PDB file of C-alpha atoms and ligand atoms in Angstrom:
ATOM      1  CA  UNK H  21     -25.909 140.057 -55.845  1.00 69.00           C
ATOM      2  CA  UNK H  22     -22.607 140.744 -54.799  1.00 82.00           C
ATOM      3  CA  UNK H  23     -20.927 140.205 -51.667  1.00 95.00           C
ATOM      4  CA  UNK H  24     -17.874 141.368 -49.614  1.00 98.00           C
ATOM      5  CA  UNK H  25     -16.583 138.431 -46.923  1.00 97.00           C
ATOM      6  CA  UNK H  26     -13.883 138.447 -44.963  1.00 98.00           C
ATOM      7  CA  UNK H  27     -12.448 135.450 -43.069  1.00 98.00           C
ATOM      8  CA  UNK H  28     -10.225 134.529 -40.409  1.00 98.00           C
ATOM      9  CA  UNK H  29      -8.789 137.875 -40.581  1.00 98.00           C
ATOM     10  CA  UNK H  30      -5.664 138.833 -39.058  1.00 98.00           C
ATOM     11  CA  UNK H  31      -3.618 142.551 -39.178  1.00 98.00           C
ATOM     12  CA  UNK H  32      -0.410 142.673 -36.252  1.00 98.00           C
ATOM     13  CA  UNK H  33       1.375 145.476 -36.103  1.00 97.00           C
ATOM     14  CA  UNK H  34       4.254 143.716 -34.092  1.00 93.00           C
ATOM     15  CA  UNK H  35       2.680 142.662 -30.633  1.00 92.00           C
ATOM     16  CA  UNK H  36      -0.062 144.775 -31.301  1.00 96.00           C
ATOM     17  CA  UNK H  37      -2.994 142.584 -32.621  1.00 97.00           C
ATOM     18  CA  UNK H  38      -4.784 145.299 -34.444  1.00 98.00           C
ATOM     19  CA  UNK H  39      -7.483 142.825 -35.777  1.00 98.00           C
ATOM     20  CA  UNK H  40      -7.306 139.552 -34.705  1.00 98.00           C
ATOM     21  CA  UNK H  41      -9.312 136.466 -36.653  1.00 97.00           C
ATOM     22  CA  UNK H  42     -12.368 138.349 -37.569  1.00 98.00           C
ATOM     23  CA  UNK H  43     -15.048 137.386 -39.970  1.00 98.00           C
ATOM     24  CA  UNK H  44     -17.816 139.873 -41.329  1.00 98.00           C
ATOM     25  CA  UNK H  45     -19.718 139.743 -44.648  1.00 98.00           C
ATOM     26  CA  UNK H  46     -20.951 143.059 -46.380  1.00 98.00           C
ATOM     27  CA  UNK H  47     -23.882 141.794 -48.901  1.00 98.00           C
ATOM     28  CA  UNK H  48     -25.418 143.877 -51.578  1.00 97.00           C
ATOM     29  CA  UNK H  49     -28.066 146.012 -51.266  1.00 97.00           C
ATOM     30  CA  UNK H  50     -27.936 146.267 -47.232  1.00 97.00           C
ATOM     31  CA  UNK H  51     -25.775 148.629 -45.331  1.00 98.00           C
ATOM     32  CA  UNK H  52     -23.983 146.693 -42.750  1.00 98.00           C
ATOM     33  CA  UNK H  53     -22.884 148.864 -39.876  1.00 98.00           C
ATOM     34  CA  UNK H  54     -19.506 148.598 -37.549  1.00 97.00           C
ATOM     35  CA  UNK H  55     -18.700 149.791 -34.670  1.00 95.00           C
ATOM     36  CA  UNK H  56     -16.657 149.372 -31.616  1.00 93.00           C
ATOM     37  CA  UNK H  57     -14.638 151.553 -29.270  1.00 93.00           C
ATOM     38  CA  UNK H  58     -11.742 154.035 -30.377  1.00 92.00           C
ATOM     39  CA  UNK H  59      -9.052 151.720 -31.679  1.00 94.00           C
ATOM     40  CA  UNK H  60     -10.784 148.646 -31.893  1.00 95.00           C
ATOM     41  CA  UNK H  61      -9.571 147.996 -35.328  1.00 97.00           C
ATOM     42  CA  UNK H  62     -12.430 149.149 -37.515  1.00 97.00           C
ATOM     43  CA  UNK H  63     -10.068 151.459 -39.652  1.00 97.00           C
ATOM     44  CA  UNK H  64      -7.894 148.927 -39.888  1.00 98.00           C
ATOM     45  CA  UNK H  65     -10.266 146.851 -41.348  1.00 98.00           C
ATOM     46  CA  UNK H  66     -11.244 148.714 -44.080  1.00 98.00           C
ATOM     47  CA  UNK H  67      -7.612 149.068 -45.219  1.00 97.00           C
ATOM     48  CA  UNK H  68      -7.368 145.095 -44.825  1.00 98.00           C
ATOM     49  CA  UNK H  69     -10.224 145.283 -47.278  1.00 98.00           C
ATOM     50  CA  UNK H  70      -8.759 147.974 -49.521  1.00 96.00           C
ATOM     51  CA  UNK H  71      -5.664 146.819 -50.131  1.00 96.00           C
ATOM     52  CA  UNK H  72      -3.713 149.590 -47.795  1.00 95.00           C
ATOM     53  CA  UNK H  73      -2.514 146.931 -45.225  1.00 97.00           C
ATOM     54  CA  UNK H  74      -1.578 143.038 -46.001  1.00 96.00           C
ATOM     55  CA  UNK H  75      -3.694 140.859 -44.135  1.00 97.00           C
ATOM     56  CA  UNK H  76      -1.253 138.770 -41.432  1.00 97.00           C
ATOM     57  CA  UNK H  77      -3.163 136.092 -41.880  1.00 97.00           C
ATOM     58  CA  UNK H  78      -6.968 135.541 -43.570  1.00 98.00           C
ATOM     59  CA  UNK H  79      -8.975 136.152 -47.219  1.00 98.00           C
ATOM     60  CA  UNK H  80     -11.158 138.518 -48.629  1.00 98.00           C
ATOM     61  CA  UNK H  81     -13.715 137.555 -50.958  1.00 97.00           C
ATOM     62  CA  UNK H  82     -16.011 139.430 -53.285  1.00 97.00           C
ATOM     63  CA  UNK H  83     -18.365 136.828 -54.445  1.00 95.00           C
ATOM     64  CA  UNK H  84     -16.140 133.843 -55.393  1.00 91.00           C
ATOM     65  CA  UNK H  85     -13.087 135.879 -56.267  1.00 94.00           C
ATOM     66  CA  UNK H  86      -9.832 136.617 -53.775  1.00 95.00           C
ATOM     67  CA  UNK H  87      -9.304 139.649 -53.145  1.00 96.00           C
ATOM     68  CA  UNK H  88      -6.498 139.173 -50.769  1.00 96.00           C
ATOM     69  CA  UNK H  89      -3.220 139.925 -51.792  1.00 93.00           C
ATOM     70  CA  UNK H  90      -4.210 142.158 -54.651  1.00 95.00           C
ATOM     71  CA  UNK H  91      -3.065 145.726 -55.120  1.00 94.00           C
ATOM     72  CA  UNK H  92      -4.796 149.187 -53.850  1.00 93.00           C
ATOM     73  CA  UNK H  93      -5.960 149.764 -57.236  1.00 90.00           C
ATOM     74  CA  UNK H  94      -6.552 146.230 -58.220  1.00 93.00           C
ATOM     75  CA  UNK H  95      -9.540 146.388 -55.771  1.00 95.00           C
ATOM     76  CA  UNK H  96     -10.270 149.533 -56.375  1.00 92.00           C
ATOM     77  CA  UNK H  97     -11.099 148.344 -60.111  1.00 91.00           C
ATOM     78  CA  UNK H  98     -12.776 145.291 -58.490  1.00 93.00           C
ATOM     79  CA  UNK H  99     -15.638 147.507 -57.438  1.00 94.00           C
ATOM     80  CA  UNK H 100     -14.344 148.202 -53.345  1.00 96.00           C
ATOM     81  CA  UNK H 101     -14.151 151.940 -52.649  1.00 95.00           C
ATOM     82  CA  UNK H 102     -14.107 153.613 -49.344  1.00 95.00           C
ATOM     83  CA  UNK H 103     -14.247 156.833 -47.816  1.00 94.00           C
ATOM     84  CA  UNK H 104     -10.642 157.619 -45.147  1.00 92.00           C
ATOM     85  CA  UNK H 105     -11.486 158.599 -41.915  1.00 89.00           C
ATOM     86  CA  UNK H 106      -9.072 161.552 -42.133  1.00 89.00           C
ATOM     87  CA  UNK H 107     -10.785 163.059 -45.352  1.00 87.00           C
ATOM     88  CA  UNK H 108      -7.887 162.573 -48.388  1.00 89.00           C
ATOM     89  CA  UNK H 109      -9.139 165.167 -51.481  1.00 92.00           C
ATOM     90  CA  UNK H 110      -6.793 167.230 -53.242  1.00 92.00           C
ATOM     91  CA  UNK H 111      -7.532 170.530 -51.634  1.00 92.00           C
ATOM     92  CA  UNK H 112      -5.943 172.857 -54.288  1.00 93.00           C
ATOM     93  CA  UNK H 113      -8.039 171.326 -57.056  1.00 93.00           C
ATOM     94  CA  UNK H 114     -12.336 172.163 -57.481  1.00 95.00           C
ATOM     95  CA  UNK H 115     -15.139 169.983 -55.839  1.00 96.00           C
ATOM     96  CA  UNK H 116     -15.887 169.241 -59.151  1.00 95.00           C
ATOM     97  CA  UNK H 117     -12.120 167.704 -60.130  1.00 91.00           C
ATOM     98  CA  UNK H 118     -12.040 165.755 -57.312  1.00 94.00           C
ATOM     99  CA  UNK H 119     -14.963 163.854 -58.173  1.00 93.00           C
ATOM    100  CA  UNK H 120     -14.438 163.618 -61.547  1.00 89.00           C
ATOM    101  CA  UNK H 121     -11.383 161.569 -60.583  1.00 85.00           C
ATOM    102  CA  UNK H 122     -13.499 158.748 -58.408  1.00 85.00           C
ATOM    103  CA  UNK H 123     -14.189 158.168 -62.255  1.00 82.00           C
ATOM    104  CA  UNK H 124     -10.767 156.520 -62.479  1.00 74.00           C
ATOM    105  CA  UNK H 125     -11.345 154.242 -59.500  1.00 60.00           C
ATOM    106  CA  UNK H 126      -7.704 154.836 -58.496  1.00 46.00           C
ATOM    107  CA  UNK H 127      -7.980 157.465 -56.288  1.00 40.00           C
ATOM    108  CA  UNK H 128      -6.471 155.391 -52.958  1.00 42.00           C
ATOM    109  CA  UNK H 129      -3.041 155.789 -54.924  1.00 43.00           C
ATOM    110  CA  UNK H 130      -0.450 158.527 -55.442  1.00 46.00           C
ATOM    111  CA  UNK H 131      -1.418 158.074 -59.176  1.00 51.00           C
ATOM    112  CA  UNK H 132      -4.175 160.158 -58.342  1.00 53.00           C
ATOM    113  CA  UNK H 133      -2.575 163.653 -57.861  1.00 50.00           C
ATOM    114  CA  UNK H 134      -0.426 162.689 -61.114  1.00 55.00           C
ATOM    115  CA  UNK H 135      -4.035 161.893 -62.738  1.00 59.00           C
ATOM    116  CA  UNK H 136      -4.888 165.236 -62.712  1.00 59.00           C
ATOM    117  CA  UNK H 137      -1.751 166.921 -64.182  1.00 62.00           C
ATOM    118  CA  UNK H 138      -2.342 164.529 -67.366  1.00 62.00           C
ATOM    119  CA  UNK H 139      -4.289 166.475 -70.002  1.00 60.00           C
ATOM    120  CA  UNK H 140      -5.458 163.011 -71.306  1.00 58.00           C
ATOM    121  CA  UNK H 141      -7.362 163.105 -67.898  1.00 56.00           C
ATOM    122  CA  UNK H 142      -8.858 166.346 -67.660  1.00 56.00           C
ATOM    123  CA  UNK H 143      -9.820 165.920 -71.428  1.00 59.00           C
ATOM    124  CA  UNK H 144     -11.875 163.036 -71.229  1.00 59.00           C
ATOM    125  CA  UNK H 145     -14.450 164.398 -69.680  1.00 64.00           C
ATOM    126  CA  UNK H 146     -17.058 166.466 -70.746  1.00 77.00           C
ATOM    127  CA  UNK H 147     -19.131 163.480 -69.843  1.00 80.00           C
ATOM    128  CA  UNK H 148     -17.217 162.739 -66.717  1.00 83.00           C
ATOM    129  CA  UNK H 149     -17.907 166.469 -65.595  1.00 88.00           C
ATOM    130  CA  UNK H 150     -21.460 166.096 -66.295  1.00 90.00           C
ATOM    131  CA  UNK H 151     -22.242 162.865 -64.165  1.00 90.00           C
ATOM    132  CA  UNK H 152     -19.808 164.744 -61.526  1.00 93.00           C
ATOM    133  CA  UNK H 153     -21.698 167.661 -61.840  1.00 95.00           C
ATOM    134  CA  UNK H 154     -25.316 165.281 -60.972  1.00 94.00           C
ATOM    135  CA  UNK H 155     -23.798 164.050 -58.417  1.00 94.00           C
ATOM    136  CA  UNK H 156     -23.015 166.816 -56.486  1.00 96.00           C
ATOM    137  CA  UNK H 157     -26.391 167.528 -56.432  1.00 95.00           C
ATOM    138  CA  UNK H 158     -27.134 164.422 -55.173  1.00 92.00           C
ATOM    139  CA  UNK H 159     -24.836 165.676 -52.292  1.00 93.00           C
ATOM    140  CA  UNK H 160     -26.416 168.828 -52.620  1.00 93.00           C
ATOM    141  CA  UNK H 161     -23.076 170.644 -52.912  1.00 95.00           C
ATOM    142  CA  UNK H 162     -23.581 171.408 -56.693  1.00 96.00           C
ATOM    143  CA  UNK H 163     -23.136 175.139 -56.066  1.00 97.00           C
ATOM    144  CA  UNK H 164     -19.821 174.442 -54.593  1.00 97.00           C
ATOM    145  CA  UNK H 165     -18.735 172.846 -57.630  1.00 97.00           C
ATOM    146  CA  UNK H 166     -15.496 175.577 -58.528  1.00 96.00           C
ATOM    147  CA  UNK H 167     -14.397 176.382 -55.075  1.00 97.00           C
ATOM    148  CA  UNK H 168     -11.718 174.736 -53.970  1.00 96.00           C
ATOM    149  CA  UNK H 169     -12.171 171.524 -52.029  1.00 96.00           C
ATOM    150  CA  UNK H 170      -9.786 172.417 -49.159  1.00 95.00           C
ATOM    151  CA  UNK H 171     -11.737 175.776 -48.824  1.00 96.00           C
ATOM    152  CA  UNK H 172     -15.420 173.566 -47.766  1.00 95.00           C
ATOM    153  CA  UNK H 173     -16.626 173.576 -44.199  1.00 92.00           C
ATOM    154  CA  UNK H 174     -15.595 169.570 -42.801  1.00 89.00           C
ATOM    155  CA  UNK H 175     -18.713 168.223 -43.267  1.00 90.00           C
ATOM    156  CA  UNK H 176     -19.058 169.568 -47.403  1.00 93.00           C
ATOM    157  CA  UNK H 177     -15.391 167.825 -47.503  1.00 94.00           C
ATOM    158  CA  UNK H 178     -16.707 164.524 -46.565  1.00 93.00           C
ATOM    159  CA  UNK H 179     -19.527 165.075 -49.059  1.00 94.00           C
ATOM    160  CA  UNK H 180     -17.520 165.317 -51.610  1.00 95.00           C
ATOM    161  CA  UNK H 181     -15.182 162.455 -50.410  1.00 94.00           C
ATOM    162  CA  UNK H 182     -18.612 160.276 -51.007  1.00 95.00           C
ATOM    163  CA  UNK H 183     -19.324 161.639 -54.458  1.00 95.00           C
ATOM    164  CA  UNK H 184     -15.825 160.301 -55.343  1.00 94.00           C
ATOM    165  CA  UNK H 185     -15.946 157.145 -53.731  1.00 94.00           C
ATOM    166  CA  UNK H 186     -19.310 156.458 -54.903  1.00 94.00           C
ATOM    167  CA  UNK H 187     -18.817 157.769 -58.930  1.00 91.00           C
ATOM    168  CA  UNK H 188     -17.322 154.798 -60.121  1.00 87.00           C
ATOM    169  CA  UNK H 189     -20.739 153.053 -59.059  1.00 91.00           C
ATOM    170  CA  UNK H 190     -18.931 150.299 -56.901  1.00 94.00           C
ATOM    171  CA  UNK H 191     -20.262 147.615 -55.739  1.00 96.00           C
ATOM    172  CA  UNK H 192     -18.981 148.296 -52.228  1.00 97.00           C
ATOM    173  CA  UNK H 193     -18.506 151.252 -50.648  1.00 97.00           C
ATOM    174  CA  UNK H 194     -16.348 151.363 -47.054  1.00 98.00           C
ATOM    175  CA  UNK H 195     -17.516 154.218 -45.400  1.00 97.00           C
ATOM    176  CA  UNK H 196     -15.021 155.318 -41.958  1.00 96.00           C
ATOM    177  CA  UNK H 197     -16.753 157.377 -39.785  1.00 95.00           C
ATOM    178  CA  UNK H 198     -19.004 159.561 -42.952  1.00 94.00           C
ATOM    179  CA  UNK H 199     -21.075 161.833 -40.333  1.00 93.00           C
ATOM    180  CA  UNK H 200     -18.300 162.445 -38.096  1.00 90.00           C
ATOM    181  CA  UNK H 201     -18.663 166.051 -37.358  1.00 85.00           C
ATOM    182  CA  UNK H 202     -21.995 166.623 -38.940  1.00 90.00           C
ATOM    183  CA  UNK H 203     -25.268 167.640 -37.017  1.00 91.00           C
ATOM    184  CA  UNK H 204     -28.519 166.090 -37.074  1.00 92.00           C
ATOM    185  CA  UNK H 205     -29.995 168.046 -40.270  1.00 92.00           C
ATOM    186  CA  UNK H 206     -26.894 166.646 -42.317  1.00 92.00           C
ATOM    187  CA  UNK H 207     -26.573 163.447 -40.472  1.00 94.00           C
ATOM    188  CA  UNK H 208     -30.177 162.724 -41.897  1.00 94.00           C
ATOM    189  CA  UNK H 209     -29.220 163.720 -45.581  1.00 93.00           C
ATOM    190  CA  UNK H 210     -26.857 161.422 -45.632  1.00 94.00           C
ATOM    191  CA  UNK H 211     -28.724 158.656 -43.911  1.00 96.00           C
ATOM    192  CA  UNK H 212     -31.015 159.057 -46.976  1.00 95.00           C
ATOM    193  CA  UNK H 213     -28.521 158.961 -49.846  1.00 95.00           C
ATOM    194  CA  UNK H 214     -27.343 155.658 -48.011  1.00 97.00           C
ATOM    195  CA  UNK H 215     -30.611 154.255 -47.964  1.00 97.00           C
ATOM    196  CA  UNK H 216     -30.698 155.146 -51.651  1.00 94.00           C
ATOM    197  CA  UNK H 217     -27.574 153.579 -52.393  1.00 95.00           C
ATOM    198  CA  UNK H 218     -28.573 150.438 -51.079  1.00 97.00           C
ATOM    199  CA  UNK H 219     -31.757 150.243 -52.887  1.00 97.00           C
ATOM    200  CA  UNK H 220     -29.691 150.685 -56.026  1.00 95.00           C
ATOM    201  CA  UNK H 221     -27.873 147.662 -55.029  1.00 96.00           C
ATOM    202  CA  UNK H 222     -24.868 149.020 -53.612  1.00 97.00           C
ATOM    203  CA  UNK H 223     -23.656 147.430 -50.100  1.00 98.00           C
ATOM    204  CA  UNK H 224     -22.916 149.914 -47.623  1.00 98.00           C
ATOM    205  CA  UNK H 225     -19.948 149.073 -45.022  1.00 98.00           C
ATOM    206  CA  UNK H 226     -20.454 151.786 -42.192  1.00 98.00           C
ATOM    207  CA  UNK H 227     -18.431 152.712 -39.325  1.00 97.00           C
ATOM    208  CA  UNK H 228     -19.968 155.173 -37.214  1.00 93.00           C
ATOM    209  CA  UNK H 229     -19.644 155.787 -33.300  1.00 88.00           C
ATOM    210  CA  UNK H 230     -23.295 156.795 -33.166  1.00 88.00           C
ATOM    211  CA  UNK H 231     -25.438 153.445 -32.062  1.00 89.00           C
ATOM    212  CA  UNK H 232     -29.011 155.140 -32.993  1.00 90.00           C
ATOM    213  CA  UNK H 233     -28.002 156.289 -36.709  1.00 94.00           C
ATOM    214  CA  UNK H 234     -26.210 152.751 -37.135  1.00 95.00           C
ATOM    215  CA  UNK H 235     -29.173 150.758 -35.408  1.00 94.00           C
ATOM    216  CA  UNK H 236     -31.434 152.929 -37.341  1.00 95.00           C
ATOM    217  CA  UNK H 237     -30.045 152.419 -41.145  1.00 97.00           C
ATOM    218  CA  UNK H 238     -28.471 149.033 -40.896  1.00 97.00           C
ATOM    219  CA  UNK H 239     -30.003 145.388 -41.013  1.00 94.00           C
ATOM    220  CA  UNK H 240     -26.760 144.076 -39.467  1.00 97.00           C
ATOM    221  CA  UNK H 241     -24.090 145.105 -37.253  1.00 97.00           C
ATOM    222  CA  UNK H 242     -20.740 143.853 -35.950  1.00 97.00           C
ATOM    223  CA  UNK H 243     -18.952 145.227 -32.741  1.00 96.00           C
ATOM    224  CA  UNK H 244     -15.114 145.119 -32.577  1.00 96.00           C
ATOM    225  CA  UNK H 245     -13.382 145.395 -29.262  1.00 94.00           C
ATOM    226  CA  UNK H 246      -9.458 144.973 -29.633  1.00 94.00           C
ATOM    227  CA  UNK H 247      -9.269 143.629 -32.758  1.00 97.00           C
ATOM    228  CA  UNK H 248     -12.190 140.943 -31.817  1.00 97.00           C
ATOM    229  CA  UNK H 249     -15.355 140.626 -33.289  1.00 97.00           C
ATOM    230  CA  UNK H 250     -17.723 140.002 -29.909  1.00 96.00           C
ATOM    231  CA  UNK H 251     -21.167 140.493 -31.513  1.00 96.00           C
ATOM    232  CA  UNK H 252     -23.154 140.399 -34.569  1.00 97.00           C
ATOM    233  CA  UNK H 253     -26.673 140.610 -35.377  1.00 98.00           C
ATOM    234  CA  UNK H 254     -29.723 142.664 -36.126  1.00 98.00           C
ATOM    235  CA  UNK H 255     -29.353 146.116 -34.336  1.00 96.00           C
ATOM    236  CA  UNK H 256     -32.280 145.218 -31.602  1.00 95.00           C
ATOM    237  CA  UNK H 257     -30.213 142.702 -30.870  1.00 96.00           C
ATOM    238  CA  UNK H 258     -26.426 143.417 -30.646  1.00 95.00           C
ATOM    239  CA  UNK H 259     -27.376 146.513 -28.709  1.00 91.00           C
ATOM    240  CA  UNK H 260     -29.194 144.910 -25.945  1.00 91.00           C
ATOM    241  CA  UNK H 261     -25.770 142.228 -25.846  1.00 93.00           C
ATOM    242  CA  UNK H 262     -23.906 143.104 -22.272  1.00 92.00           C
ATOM    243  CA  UNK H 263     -20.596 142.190 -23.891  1.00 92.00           C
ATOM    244  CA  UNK H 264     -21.650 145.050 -26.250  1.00 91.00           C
ATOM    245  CA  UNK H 265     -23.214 147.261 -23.662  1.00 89.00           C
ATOM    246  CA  UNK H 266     -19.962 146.609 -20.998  1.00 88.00           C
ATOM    247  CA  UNK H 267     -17.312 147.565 -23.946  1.00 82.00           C
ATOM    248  CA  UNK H 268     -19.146 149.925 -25.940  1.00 71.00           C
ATOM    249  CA  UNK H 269     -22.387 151.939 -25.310  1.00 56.00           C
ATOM    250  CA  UNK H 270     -22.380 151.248 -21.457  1.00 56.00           C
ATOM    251  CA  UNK H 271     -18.903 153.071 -21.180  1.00 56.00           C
ATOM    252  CA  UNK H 272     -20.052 155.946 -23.443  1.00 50.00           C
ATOM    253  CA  UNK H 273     -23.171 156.371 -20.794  1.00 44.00           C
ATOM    254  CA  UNK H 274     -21.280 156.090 -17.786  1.00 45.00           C
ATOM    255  CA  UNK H 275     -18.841 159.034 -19.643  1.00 40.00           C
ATOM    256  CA  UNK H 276     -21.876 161.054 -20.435  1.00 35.00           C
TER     257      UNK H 276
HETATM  258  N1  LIG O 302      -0.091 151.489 -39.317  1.00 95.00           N
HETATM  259  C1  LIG O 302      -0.174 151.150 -38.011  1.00 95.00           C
HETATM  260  N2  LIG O 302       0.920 150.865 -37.300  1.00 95.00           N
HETATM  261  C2  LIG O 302       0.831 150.512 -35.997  1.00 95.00           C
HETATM  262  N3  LIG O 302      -0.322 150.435 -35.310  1.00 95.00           N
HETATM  263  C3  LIG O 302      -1.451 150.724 -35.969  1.00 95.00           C
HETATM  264  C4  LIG O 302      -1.456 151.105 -37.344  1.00 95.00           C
HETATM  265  N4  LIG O 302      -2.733 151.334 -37.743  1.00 95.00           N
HETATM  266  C5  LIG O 302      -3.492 151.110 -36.655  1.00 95.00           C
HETATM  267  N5  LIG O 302      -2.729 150.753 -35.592  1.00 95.00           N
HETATM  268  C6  LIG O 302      -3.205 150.411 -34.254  1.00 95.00           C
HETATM  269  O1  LIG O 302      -4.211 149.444 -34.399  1.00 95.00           O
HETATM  270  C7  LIG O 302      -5.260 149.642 -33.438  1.00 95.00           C
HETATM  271  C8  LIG O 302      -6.572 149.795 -34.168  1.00 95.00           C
HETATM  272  O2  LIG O 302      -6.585 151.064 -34.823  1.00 95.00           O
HETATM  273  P1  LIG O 302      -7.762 151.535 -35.758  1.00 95.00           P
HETATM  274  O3  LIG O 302      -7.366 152.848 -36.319  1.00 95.00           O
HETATM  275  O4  LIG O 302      -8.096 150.458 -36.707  1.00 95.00           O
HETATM  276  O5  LIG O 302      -8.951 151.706 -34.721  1.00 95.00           O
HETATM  277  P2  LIG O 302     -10.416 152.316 -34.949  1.00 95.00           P
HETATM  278  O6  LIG O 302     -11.380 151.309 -34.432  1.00 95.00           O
HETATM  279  O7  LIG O 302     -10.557 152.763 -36.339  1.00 95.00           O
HETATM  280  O8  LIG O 302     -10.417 153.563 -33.939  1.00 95.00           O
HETATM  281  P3  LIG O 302     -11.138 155.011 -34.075  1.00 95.00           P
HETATM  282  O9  LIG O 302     -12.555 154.821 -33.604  1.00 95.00           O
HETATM  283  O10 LIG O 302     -10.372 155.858 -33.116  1.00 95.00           O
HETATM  284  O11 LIG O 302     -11.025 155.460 -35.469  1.00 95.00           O
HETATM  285  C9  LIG O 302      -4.867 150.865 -32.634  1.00 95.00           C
HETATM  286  O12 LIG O 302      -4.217 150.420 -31.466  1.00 95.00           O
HETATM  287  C10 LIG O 302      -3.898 151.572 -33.539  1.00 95.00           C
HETATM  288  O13 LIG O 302      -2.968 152.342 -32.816  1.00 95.00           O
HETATM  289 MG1  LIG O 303     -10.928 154.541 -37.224  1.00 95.00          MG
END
């Protein structure tokens, strides 16, 4: 069973220590969850993992192999995909399309809008379209399928954002912020295609500001509070920490 580590991790943007010496393993077949105030680093972390950003200082590991200083699509082909926070499909192109291109696990690039101009690509695929086709009925956006991507309400977008990331079958899937925007009814689809995932063997990285979806789905959870990692643990546990409670959940109840 696989699994994603990262160590002693570092990401300064100047002065600004976005992340600063963080550790955090994502195993197989769990979903891990993280969370942490607005700008606590957890995006950043994810495109630490990715490739987007070089780490300032620190590794990242998938099993016993460095992952570190490799290229966007280098990981990508590792078996690391992720989801953006700011959803990234090609709007102009079908639901379909776009997932058919998590296929070529290089979709963090700008190869990706060149992908789909080659006929090479678009040929492939009769076999491509029909696992892309399965998928989104996993998602249950199937009927969507020849609209244009851009033209879906927010939460179908992020739907299809997971077919992609997920049609490659990584091993680990990074996914920032997935339910943002959804209600309760879609919230708990999704819940239960991550569950699924996770049987399959998949390990599930997910950021999320909600504490009772995380706590509910994942066996672990990390907090980040300015770029520092000040809990870890089973869910019954990091949520009852007062560091957690003071920087996190206890200044989201005071708000509400
Ligand atoms: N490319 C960048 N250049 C400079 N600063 C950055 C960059 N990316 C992130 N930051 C800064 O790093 C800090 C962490 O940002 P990040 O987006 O990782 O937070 P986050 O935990 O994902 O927040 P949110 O919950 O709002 O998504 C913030 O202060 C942010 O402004
Ligand atoms: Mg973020």
């Amino acid at each position: 069973m696989s699994s994603l580590r990262i160590e002693n991790a570092c990401k300064y943007f100047g002065g600004l220590k976005a992340v600063d010496g963080i550790n955090m393993t994502v195993p197989a077949g769990r979903i891990t969850g993280l969370i942490g105030p607005n700008g606590a680093g957890k995006s950043t972390v994810v495109n630490m993992i990715s490739g987007v950003y070089s780490l300032t200082r620190g590794e990242v590991y998938l099993d016993d192999q460095q992952l570190t200083r490799l290229h966007v699509d280098e990981v990508a082909r590792r078996g690391i995909a992720r989801t953006f926070q700011n959803i990234r499909l090609l709007p102009e192109e079908s639901v379909l399309d776009n997932v058919v291109i998590g296929y070529f696990r290089k979709q963090q690039s700008g190869v990706m809008a060149s992908l789909m101009g080659l006929p090479v690509a678009l040929a492939e695929t009769r076999r491509l379209r029909e696992q892309a086709w399965e998928l989104l009925g996993r998602f249950g956006i199937q009927k969507y399928a020849d609209y244009e991507a851009g033209s879906l309400p927010y939460g179908h977008q992020r739907r299809v954002e997971m077919a992609r990331s997920i049609a490659a079958a990584p091993r680990i899937v990074m996914l920032d912020e997935p339910v943002a925007g959804m209600n309760e009814v879609e919230s708990a689809e999704m819940a239960e295609i991550f569950e699924d995932l996770a049987r399959s063997g998949m390990g599930l990285l997910l950021i999320e500001h909600n504490v009772a979806f995380v706590s509910r789905l994942c066996s672990q959870v990390y907090v980040l509070d300015s770029g520092r990692m000040i809990a870890e643990g089973p869910p019954e546990t990091v949520t009852r920490d007062p560091k957690v409670i003071e920087a996190y959940i206890g200044g989201k109840a005071d708000a509400a």
